[in-house]
JSON list of C-alpha atoms in Angstrom, two decimals:
[
{"chain": "A", "resi": 1, "resn": "SER", "atom": "CA", "xyz": [21.32, 11.55, -0.69]},
{"chain": "A", "resi": 2, "resn": "THR", "atom": "CA", "xyz": [17.91, 11.80, -2.33]},
{"chain": "A", "resi": 3, "resn": "LYS", "atom": "CA", "xyz": [18.31, 8.40, -4.00]},
{"chain": "A", "resi": 4, "resn": "GLN", "atom": "CA", "xyz": [19.02, 6.76, -0.62]},
{"chain": "A", "resi": 5, "resn": "ILE", "atom": "CA", "xyz": [15.87, 8.33, 0.84]},
{"chain": "A", "resi": 6, "resn": "TRP", "atom": "CA", "xyz": [13.85, 7.15, -2.15]},
{"chain": "A", "resi": 7, "resn": "ALA", "atom": "CA", "xyz": [15.20, 3.60, -1.73]},
{"chain": "A", "resi": 8, "resn": "ILE", "atom": "CA", "xyz": [14.13, 3.53, 1.94]},
{"chain": "A", "resi": 9, "resn": "GLU", "atom": "CA", "xyz": [10.71, 4.95, 1.05]},
{"chain": "A", "resi": 10, "resn": "LEU", "atom": "CA", "xyz": [10.22, 2.38, -1.72]},
{"chain": "A", "resi": 11, "resn": "ASP", "atom": "CA", "xyz": [11.00, -0.35, 0.81]},
{"chain": "A", "resi": 12, "resn": "LEU", "atom": "CA", "xyz": [8.36, 1.17, 3.12]},
{"chain": "A", "resi": 13, "resn": "LEU", "atom": "CA", "xyz": [5.89, 1.24, 0.23]},
{"chain": "A", "resi": 14, "resn": "MET", "atom": "CA", "xyz": [6.55, -2.45, -0.49]},
{"chain": "A", "resi": 15, "resn": "GLU", "atom": "CA", "xyz": [5.86, -3.30, 3.17]},
{"chain": "A", "resi": 16, "resn": "PHE", "atom": "CA", "xyz": [2.69, -1.20, 3.11]},
{"chain": "A", "resi": 17, "resn": "GLN", "atom": "CA", "xyz": [1.60, -2.93, -0.12]},
{"chain": "A", "resi": 18, "resn": "ARG", "atom": "CA", "xyz": [2.26, -6.37, 1.39]},
{"chain": "A", "resi": 19, "resn": "ILE", "atom": "CA", "xyz": [0.02, -5.63, 4.37]},
{"chain": "A", "resi": 20, "resn": "CYS", "atom": "CA", "xyz": [-2.74, -4.11, 2.25]},
{"chain": "A", "resi": 21, "resn": "GLU", "atom": "CA", "xyz": [-2.80, -6.97, -0.24]},
{"chain": "A", "resi": 22, "resn": "LYS", "atom": "CA", "xyz": [-2.77, -9.59, 2.53]},
{"chain": "A", "resi": 23, "resn": "HIS", "atom": "CA", "xyz": [-5.83, -8.00, 4.17]},
{"chain": "A", "resi": 24, "resn": "GLY", "atom": "CA", "xyz": [-7.68, -6.71, 1.09]},
{"chain": "A", "resi": 25, "resn": "LEU", "atom": "CA", "xyz": [-7.19, -3.02, 1.94]},
{"chain": "A", "resi": 26, "resn": "ARG", "atom": "CA", "xyz": [-7.67, -0.48, -0.85]},
{"chain": "A", "resi": 27, "resn": "TYR", "atom": "CA", "xyz": [-5.07, 2.24, -1.44]},
{"chain": "A", "resi": 28, "resn": "PHE", "atom": "CA", "xyz": [-3.58, 4.32, -4.23]},
{"chain": "A", "resi": 29, "resn": "ALA", "atom": "CA", "xyz": [-0.85, 6.85, -4.96]},
{"chain": "A", "resi": 30, "resn": "PHE", "atom": "CA", "xyz": [-1.84, 10.36, -3.92]},
{"chain": "A", "resi": 31, "resn": "GLY", "atom": "CA", "xyz": [-0.68, 13.94, -4.49]},
{"chain": "A", "resi": 32, "resn": "GLY", "atom": "CA", "xyz": [2.91, 14.36, -5.68]},
{"chain": "A", "resi": 33, "resn": "THR", "atom": "CA", "xyz": [3.44, 10.60, -5.71]},
{"chain": "A", "resi": 34, "resn": "MET", "atom": "CA", "xyz": [0.64, 10.15, -8.24]},
{"chain": "A", "resi": 35, "resn": "LEU", "atom": "CA", "xyz": [1.89, 13.09, -10.30]},
{"chain": "A", "resi": 36, "resn": "GLY", "atom": "CA", "xyz": [5.46, 11.73, -10.23]},
{"chain": "A", "resi": 37, "resn": "ALA", "atom": "CA", "xyz": [4.31, 8.27, -11.30]},
{"chain": "A", "resi": 38, "resn": "VAL", "atom": "CA", "xyz": [2.48, 9.71, -14.31]},
{"chain": "A", "resi": 39, "resn": "ARG", "atom": "CA", "xyz": [4.69, 12.63, -15.33]},
{"chain": "A", "resi": 40, "resn": "HIS", "atom": "CA", "xyz": [8.15, 11.33, -14.33]},
{"chain": "A", "resi": 41, "resn": "ARG", "atom": "CA", "xyz": [7.55, 7.56, -14.28]},
{"chain": "A", "resi": 42, "resn": "GLY", "atom": "CA", "xyz": [8.82, 7.61, -10.71]},
{"chain": "A", "resi": 43, "resn": "PHE", "atom": "CA", "xyz": [9.55, 10.36, -8.20]},
{"chain": "A", "resi": 44, "resn": "ILE", "atom": "CA", "xyz": [9.26, 14.06, -8.95]},
{"chain": "A", "resi": 45, "resn": "PRO", "atom": "CA", "xyz": [13.00, 14.95, -8.90]},
{"chain": "A", "resi": 46, "resn": "TRP", "atom": "CA", "xyz": [12.61, 17.48, -6.05]},
{"chain": "A", "resi": 47, "resn": "ASP", "atom": "CA", "xyz": [10.09, 15.43, -4.02]},
{"chain": "A", "resi": 48, "resn": "ASP", "atom": "CA", "xyz": [11.27, 13.64, -0.89]},
{"chain": "A", "resi": 49, "resn": "ASP", "atom": "CA", "xyz": [8.30, 11.58, 0.22]},
{"chain": "A", "resi": 50, "resn": "ILE", "atom": "CA", "xyz": [5.65, 9.08, -0.85]},
{"chain": "A", "resi": 51, "resn": "ASP", "atom": "CA", "xyz": [1.96, 9.78, -0.31]},
{"chain": "A", "resi": 52, "resn": "VAL", "atom": "CA", "xyz": [-0.77, 7.14, -0.39]},
{"chain": "A", "resi": 53, "resn": "ALA", "atom": "CA", "xyz": [-4.47, 7.44, 0.40]},
{"chain": "A", "resi": 54, "resn": "MET", "atom": "CA", "xyz": [-7.07, 4.95, 1.59]},
{"chain": "A", "resi": 55, "resn": "PRO", "atom": "CA", "xyz": [-10.84, 5.00, 1.99]},
{"chain": "A", "resi": 56, "resn": "MET", "atom": "CA", "xyz": [-11.60, 5.74, 5.65]},
{"chain": "A", "resi": 57, "resn": "ASP", "atom": "CA", "xyz": [-12.94, 2.26, 6.46]},
{"chain": "A", "resi": 58, "resn": "ASP", "atom": "CA", "xyz": [-9.72, 0.63, 5.17]},
{"chain": "A", "resi": 59, "resn": "TYR", "atom": "CA", "xyz": [-7.64, 3.29, 6.92]},
{"chain": "A", "resi": 60, "resn": "LEU", "atom": "CA", "xyz": [-9.29, 2.44, 10.25]},
{"chain": "A", "resi": 61, "resn": "ARG", "atom": "CA", "xyz": [-8.82, -1.30, 9.64]},
{"chain": "A", "resi": 62, "resn": "LEU", "atom": "CA", "xyz": [-5.11, -0.72, 8.95]},
{"chain": "A", "resi": 63, "resn": "GLN", "atom": "CA", "xyz": [-4.68, 0.78, 12.43]},
{"chain": "A", "resi": 64, "resn": "HIS", "atom": "CA", "xyz": [-5.96, -2.45, 14.01]},
{"chain": "A", "resi": 65, "resn": "ILE", "atom": "CA", "xyz": [-4.15, -4.80, 11.62]},
{"chain": "A", "resi": 66, "resn": "ALA", "atom": "CA", "xyz": [-0.86, -2.97, 12.16]},
{"chain": "A", "resi": 67, "resn": "LYS", "atom": "CA", "xyz": [-0.58, -4.21, 15.74]},
{"chain": "A", "resi": 68, "resn": "GLU", "atom": "CA", "xyz": [-0.04, -7.74, 14.41]},
{"chain": "A", "resi": 69, "resn": "GLU", "atom": "CA", "xyz": [1.50, -7.04, 11.00]},
{"chain": "A", "resi": 70, "resn": "VAL", "atom": "CA", "xyz": [4.01, -4.22, 11.46]},
{"chain": "A", "resi": 71, "resn": "ALA", "atom": "CA", "xyz": [7.32, -5.31, 12.96]},
{"chain": "A", "resi": 72, "resn": "GLU", "atom": "CA", "xyz": [10.76, -3.73, 13.36]},
{"chain": "A", "resi": 73, "resn": "PRO", "atom": "CA", "xyz": [12.31, -1.90, 11.70]},
{"chain": "A", "resi": 74, "resn": "TYR", "atom": "CA", "xyz": [8.88, -0.61, 10.61]},
{"chain": "A", "resi": 75, "resn": "CYS", "atom": "CA", "xyz": [6.34, 1.19, 12.77]},
{"chain": "A", "resi": 76, "resn": "LEU", "atom": "CA", "xyz": [2.94, 2.66, 12.06]},
{"chain": "A", "resi": 77, "resn": "GLN", "atom": "CA", "xyz": [2.84, 6.12, 13.59]},
{"chain": "A", "resi": 78, "resn": "THR", "atom": "CA", "xyz": [-0.33, 7.63, 14.98]},
{"chain": "A", "resi": 79, "resn": "PRO", "atom": "CA", "xyz": [-0.74, 9.92, 17.99]},
{"chain": "A", "resi": 80, "resn": "TYR", "atom": "CA", "xyz": [-2.00, 6.90, 19.92]},
{"chain": "A", "resi": 81, "resn": "LEU", "atom": "CA", "xyz": [0.97, 4.66, 19.10]},
{"chain": "A", "resi": 82, "resn": "ASP", "atom": "CA", "xyz": [3.75, 7.26, 19.33]},
{"chain": "A", "resi": 83, "resn": "ALA", "atom": "CA", "xyz": [3.41, 9.80, 22.15]},
{"chain": "A", "resi": 84, "resn": "GLY", "atom": "CA", "xyz": [4.15, 13.31, 20.98]},
{"chain": "A", "resi": 85, "resn": "SER", "atom": "CA", "xyz": [3.14, 12.71, 17.38]},
{"chain": "A", "resi": 86, "resn": "TYR", "atom": "CA", "xyz": [0.13, 14.78, 16.39]},
{"chain": "A", "resi": 87, "resn": "PHE", "atom": "CA", "xyz": [0.07, 14.42, 12.63]},
{"chain": "A", "resi": 88, "resn": "SER", "atom": "CA", "xyz": [-3.56, 14.30, 11.52]},
{"chain": "A", "resi": 89, "resn": "PHE", "atom": "CA", "xyz": [-2.79, 11.21, 9.40]},
{"chain": "A", "resi": 90, "resn": "MET", "atom": "CA", "xyz": [-0.73, 8.01, 9.72]},
{"chain": "A", "resi": 91, "resn": "LYS", "atom": "CA", "xyz": [2.85, 7.44, 8.71]},
{"chain": "A", "resi": 92, "resn": "LEU", "atom": "CA", "xyz": [4.67, 4.17, 8.14]},
{"chain": "A", "resi": 93, "resn": "ARG", "atom": "CA", "xyz": [8.24, 4.73, 9.32]},
{"chain": "A", "resi": 94, "resn": "ASN", "atom": "CA", "xyz": [11.55, 2.90, 9.28]},
{"chain": "A", "resi": 95, "resn": "GLY", "atom": "CA", "xyz": [12.79, 3.22, 12.87]},
{"chain": "A", "resi": 96, "resn": "GLN", "atom": "CA", "xyz": [16.38, 2.41, 11.91]},
{"chain": "A", "resi": 97, "resn": "THR", "atom": "CA", "xyz": [16.67, 5.68, 9.97]},
{"chain": "A", "resi": 98, "resn": "THR", "atom": "CA", "xyz": [16.38, 9.38, 10.75]},
{"chain": "A", "resi": 99, "resn": "PHE", "atom": "CA", "xyz": [14.67, 11.88, 8.46]},
{"chain": "A", "resi": 100, "resn": "MET", "atom": "CA", "xyz": [14.18, 14.96, 10.59]},
{"chain": "A", "resi": 101, "resn": "SER", "atom": "CA", "xyz": [12.65, 18.30, 9.70]},
{"chain": "A", "resi": 102, "resn": "LYS", "atom": "CA", "xyz": [14.25, 21.35, 11.33]},
{"chain": "A", "resi": 103, "resn": "VAL", "atom": "CA", "xyz": [10.88, 22.30, 12.81]},
{"chain": "A", "resi": 104, "resn": "PHE", "atom": "CA", "xyz": [10.62, 18.99, 14.68]},
{"chain": "A", "resi": 105, "resn": "GLN", "atom": "CA", "xyz": [14.18, 18.74, 16.04]},
{"chain": "A", "resi": 106, "resn": "ALA", "atom": "CA", "xyz": [12.96, 19.41, 19.59]},
{"chain": "A", "resi": 107, "resn": "GLN", "atom": "CA", "xyz": [10.31, 16.68, 19.39]},
{"chain": "A", "resi": 108, "resn": "THR", "atom": "CA", "xyz": [10.69, 13.18, 20.80]},
{"chain": "A", "resi": 109, "resn": "PHE", "atom": "CA", "xyz": [8.47, 11.14, 18.46]},
{"chain": "A", "resi": 110, "resn": "ASN", "atom": "CA", "xyz": [9.94, 8.63, 15.97]},
{"chain": "A", "resi": 111, "resn": "GLN", "atom": "CA", "xyz": [11.46, 10.58, 13.09]},
{"chain": "A", "resi": 112, "resn": "GLY", "atom": "CA", "xyz": [12.58, 7.78, 10.80]},
{"chain": "A", "resi": 113, "resn": "ALA", "atom": "CA", "xyz": [12.10, 7.91, 7.03]},
{"chain": "A", "resi": 114, "resn": "PHE", "atom": "CA", "xyz": [8.41, 7.56, 6.20]},
{"chain": "A", "resi": 115, "resn": "ILE", "atom": "CA", "xyz": [5.53, 7.33, 3.79]},
{"chain": "A", "resi": 116, "resn": "ASP", "atom": "CA", "xyz": [2.39, 9.38, 4.47]},
{"chain": "A", "resi": 117, "resn": "ILE", "atom": "CA", "xyz": [-0.96, 7.56, 4.64]},
{"chain": "A", "resi": 118, "resn": "PHE", "atom": "CA", "xyz": [-4.03, 9.78, 4.26]},
{"chain": "A", "resi": 119, "resn": "PRO", "atom": "CA", "xyz": [-7.68, 8.89, 4.98]},
{"chain": "A", "resi": 120, "resn": "LEU", "atom": "CA", "xyz": [-10.29, 9.68, 2.37]},
{"chain": "A", "resi": 121, "resn": "VAL", "atom": "CA", "xyz": [-13.82, 10.47, 3.41]},
{"chain": "A", "resi": 122, "resn": "GLU", "atom": "CA", "xyz": [-16.76, 10.70, 1.06]},
{"chain": "A", "resi": 123, "resn": "CYS", "atom": "CA", "xyz": [-18.33, 14.12, 1.29]},
{"chain": "A", "resi": 124, "resn": "PRO", "atom": "CA", "xyz": [-21.31, 15.24, -0.80]},
{"chain": "A", "resi": 125, "resn": "PRO", "atom": "CA", "xyz": [-20.40, 18.29, -2.94]},
{"chain": "A", "resi": 126, "resn": "GLU", "atom": "CA", "xyz": [-23.07, 20.42, -1.28]},
{"chain": "A", "resi": 127, "resn": "LYS", "atom": "CA", "xyz": [-21.40, 19.85, 2.13]},
{"chain": "A", "resi": 128, "resn": "MET", "atom": "CA", "xyz": [-17.82, 20.33, 0.94]},
{"chain": "A", "resi": 129, "resn": "LYS", "atom": "CA", "xyz": [-17.51, 24.03, 1.83]},
{"chain": "A", "resi": 130, "resn": "GLU", "atom": "CA", "xyz": [-19.02, 23.51, 5.29]},
{"chain": "A", "resi": 131, "resn": "GLN", "atom": "CA", "xyz": [-16.80, 20.51, 6.05]},
{"chain": "A", "resi": 132, "resn": "ARG", "atom": "CA", "xyz": [-13.64, 22.23, 4.77]},
{"chain": "A", "resi": 133, "resn": "GLY", "atom": "CA", "xyz": [-14.45, 25.09, 7.13]},
{"chain": "A", "resi": 134, "resn": "LYS", "atom": "CA", "xyz": [-14.44, 22.62, 10.05]},
{"chain": "A", "resi": 135, "resn": "ILE", "atom": "CA", "xyz": [-11.57, 20.35, 9.02]},
{"chain": "A", "resi": 136, "resn": "TYR", "atom": "CA", "xyz": [-8.97, 22.93, 7.97]},
{"chain": "A", "resi": 137, "resn": "PRO", "atom": "CA", "xyz": [-8.79, 24.74, 11.35]},
{"chain": "A", "resi": 138, "resn": "SER", "atom": "CA", "xyz": [-8.64, 21.36, 13.09]},
{"chain": "A", "resi": 139, "resn": "ILE", "atom": "CA", "xyz": [-5.68, 20.29, 10.93]},
{"chain": "A", "resi": 140, "resn": "LEU", "atom": "CA", "xyz": [-3.98, 23.59, 11.75]},
{"chain": "A", "resi": 141, "resn": "ARG", "atom": "CA", "xyz": [-4.44, 22.89, 15.46]},
{"chain": "A", "resi": 142, "resn": "CYS", "atom": "CA", "xyz": [-2.86, 19.43, 15.03]},
{"chain": "A", "resi": 143, "resn": "SER", "atom": "CA", "xyz": [0.05, 20.94, 13.15]},
{"chain": "A", "resi": 144, "resn": "ASN", "atom": "CA", "xyz": [0.56, 23.73, 15.64]},
{"chain": "A", "resi": 145, "resn": "TYR", "atom": "CA", "xyz": [0.36, 21.36, 18.61]},
{"chain": "A", "resi": 146, "resn": "MET", "atom": "CA", "xyz": [3.36, 19.57, 17.11]},
{"chain": "A", "resi": 147, "resn": "LYS", "atom": "CA", "xyz": [5.33, 22.80, 16.86]},
{"chain": "A", "resi": 148, "resn": "ARG", "atom": "CA", "xyz": [5.26, 23.44, 20.61]},
{"chain": "A", "resi": 149, "resn": "GLY", "atom": "CA", "xyz": [8.81, 23.86, 21.84]},
{"chain": "A", "resi": 150, "resn": "CYS", "atom": "CA", "xyz": [10.03, 24.82, 18.35]},
{"chain": "A", "resi": 151, "resn": "GLU", "atom": "CA", "xyz": [9.61, 28.58, 18.64]},
{"chain": "A", "resi": 152, "resn": "ALA", "atom": "CA", "xyz": [13.31, 29.23, 17.90]},
{"chain": "A", "resi": 153, "resn": "VAL", "atom": "CA", "xyz": [12.99, 27.92, 14.32]},
{"chain": "A", "resi": 154, "resn": "LEU", "atom": "CA", "xyz": [9.57, 29.34, 13.41]},
{"chain": "A", "resi": 155, "resn": "THR", "atom": "CA", "xyz": [8.97, 32.50, 11.42]},
{"chain": "A", "resi": 156, "resn": "SER", "atom": "CA", "xyz": [6.92, 35.29, 13.00]},
{"chain": "A", "resi": 157, "resn": "GLY", "atom": "CA", "xyz": [3.94, 34.29, 10.81]},
{"chain": "A", "resi": 158, "resn": "GLN", "atom": "CA", "xyz": [4.22, 30.67, 11.92]},
{"chain": "A", "resi": 159, "resn": "LEU", "atom": "CA", "xyz": [4.41, 31.75, 15.55]},
{"chain": "A", "resi": 160, "resn": "GLN", "atom": "CA", "xyz": [1.27, 33.88, 15.16]},
{"chain": "A", "resi": 161, "resn": "ARG", "atom": "CA", "xyz": [-0.63, 30.99, 13.53]},
{"chain": "A", "resi": 162, "resn": "MET", "atom": "CA", "xyz": [0.60, 28.62, 16.23]},
{"chain": "A", "resi": 163, "resn": "ARG", "atom": "CA", "xyz": [-0.84, 30.88, 18.93]},
{"chain": "A", "resi": 164, "resn": "GLU", "atom": "CA", "xyz": [-4.14, 31.36, 17.04]},
{"chain": "A", "resi": 165, "resn": "TYR", "atom": "CA", "xyz": [-4.69, 27.69, 16.23]},
{"chain": "A", "resi": 166, "resn": "HIS", "atom": "CA", "xyz": [-3.63, 25.75, 19.28]},
{"chain": "A", "resi": 167, "resn": "SER", "atom": "CA", "xyz": [-5.34, 22.99, 21.20]},
{"chain": "A", "resi": 168, "resn": "ASP", "atom": "CA", "xyz": [-4.00, 20.46, 23.68]},
{"chain": "A", "resi": 169, "resn": "GLU", "atom": "CA", "xyz": [-6.10, 17.64, 22.22]},
{"chain": "A", "resi": 170, "resn": "PRO", "atom": "CA", "xyz": [-6.42, 18.42, 18.51]},
{"chain": "A", "resi": 171, "resn": "MET", "atom": "CA", "xyz": [-6.68, 14.80, 17.35]},
{"chain": "A", "resi": 172, "resn": "ARG", "atom": "CA", "xyz": [-9.88, 14.15, 19.29]},
{"chain": "A", "resi": 173, "resn": "GLU", "atom": "CA", "xyz": [-11.47, 17.19, 17.66]},
{"chain": "A", "resi": 174, "resn": "TYR", "atom": "CA", "xyz": [-10.23, 16.18, 14.19]},
{"chain": "A", "resi": 175, "resn": "GLU", "atom": "CA", "xyz": [-11.48, 12.61, 14.54]},
{"chain": "A", "resi": 176, "resn": "ALA", "atom": "CA", "xyz": [-14.91, 13.78, 15.74]},
{"chain": "A", "resi": 177, "resn": "ILE", "atom": "CA", "xyz": [-15.24, 15.97, 12.66]},
{"chain": "A", "resi": 178, "resn": "MET", "atom": "CA", "xyz": [-14.14, 13.13, 10.37]},
{"chain": "A", "resi": 179, "resn": "ARG", "atom": "CA", "xyz": [-16.60, 10.70, 11.98]},
{"chain": "A", "resi": 180, "resn": "GLU", "atom": "CA", "xyz": [-19.39, 13.25, 11.63]},
{"chain": "A", "resi": 181, "resn": "PHE", "atom": "CA", "xyz": [-19.59, 12.73, 7.90]},
{"chain": "A", "resi": 182, "resn": "CYS", "atom": "CA", "xyz": [-17.78, 9.41, 7.49]},
{"chain": "A", "resi": 183, "resn": "ASN", "atom": "CA", "xyz": [-20.15, 6.56, 6.80]},
{"chain": "A", "resi": 184, "resn": "PRO", "atom": "CA", "xyz": [-18.20, 3.30, 6.25]},
{"chain": "A", "resi": 185, "resn": "ALA", "atom": "CA", "xyz": [-21.49, 1.41, 5.84]},
{"chain": "A", "resi": 186, "resn": "ARG", "atom": "CA", "xyz": [-22.12, 3.30, 2.58]},
{"chain": "A", "resi": 187, "resn": "SER", "atom": "CA", "xyz": [-18.86, 2.11, 1.06]},
{"chain": "A", "resi": 188, "resn": "GLU", "atom": "CA", "xyz": [-19.69, -1.51, 2.07]},
{"chain": "A", "resi": 189, "resn": "GLU", "atom": "CA", "xyz": [-22.95, -1.32, 0.09]},
{"chain": "A", "resi": 190, "resn": "ARG", "atom": "CA", "xyz": [-21.04, -0.83, -3.18]}
]
């Protein structure tokens, strides 16, 4: 049920919060999670996930800290820690659960209940259009890489996009673009 999923996700959020507070990492509610907290004083009734965001320097630190801090049943999922996963952001998952999307049924990566963890990169307004033009196609390639082997459940439009935006190493491209205008030293000066 939805309430059971929410309970698992709240447990994941508490574990994420514990790690962040222990190591001084900054984070906040993001997207539908932020809207739900304000408008519904909790979850949006039809929402089924929790989204958090972190400044890029804290996001990168979390990847290193996780090796020592995250223990079963939890796991931090990145393409480098979970072969087959090509989300362009991290997920904290509960490996003792299953929360599978129909599109990813053929995939072998961990599909436990999760919270999404997004990196935030400072981008000057005058560069926003240019950067969006680079990042968006790269995210599409990451997404479409994940859909390989799922052709039976994709719509014709999704299949066409998958063929247009496909790369065998989309994460390397995405990370290079993010690093191009990510300057952690600037956030340390504040």
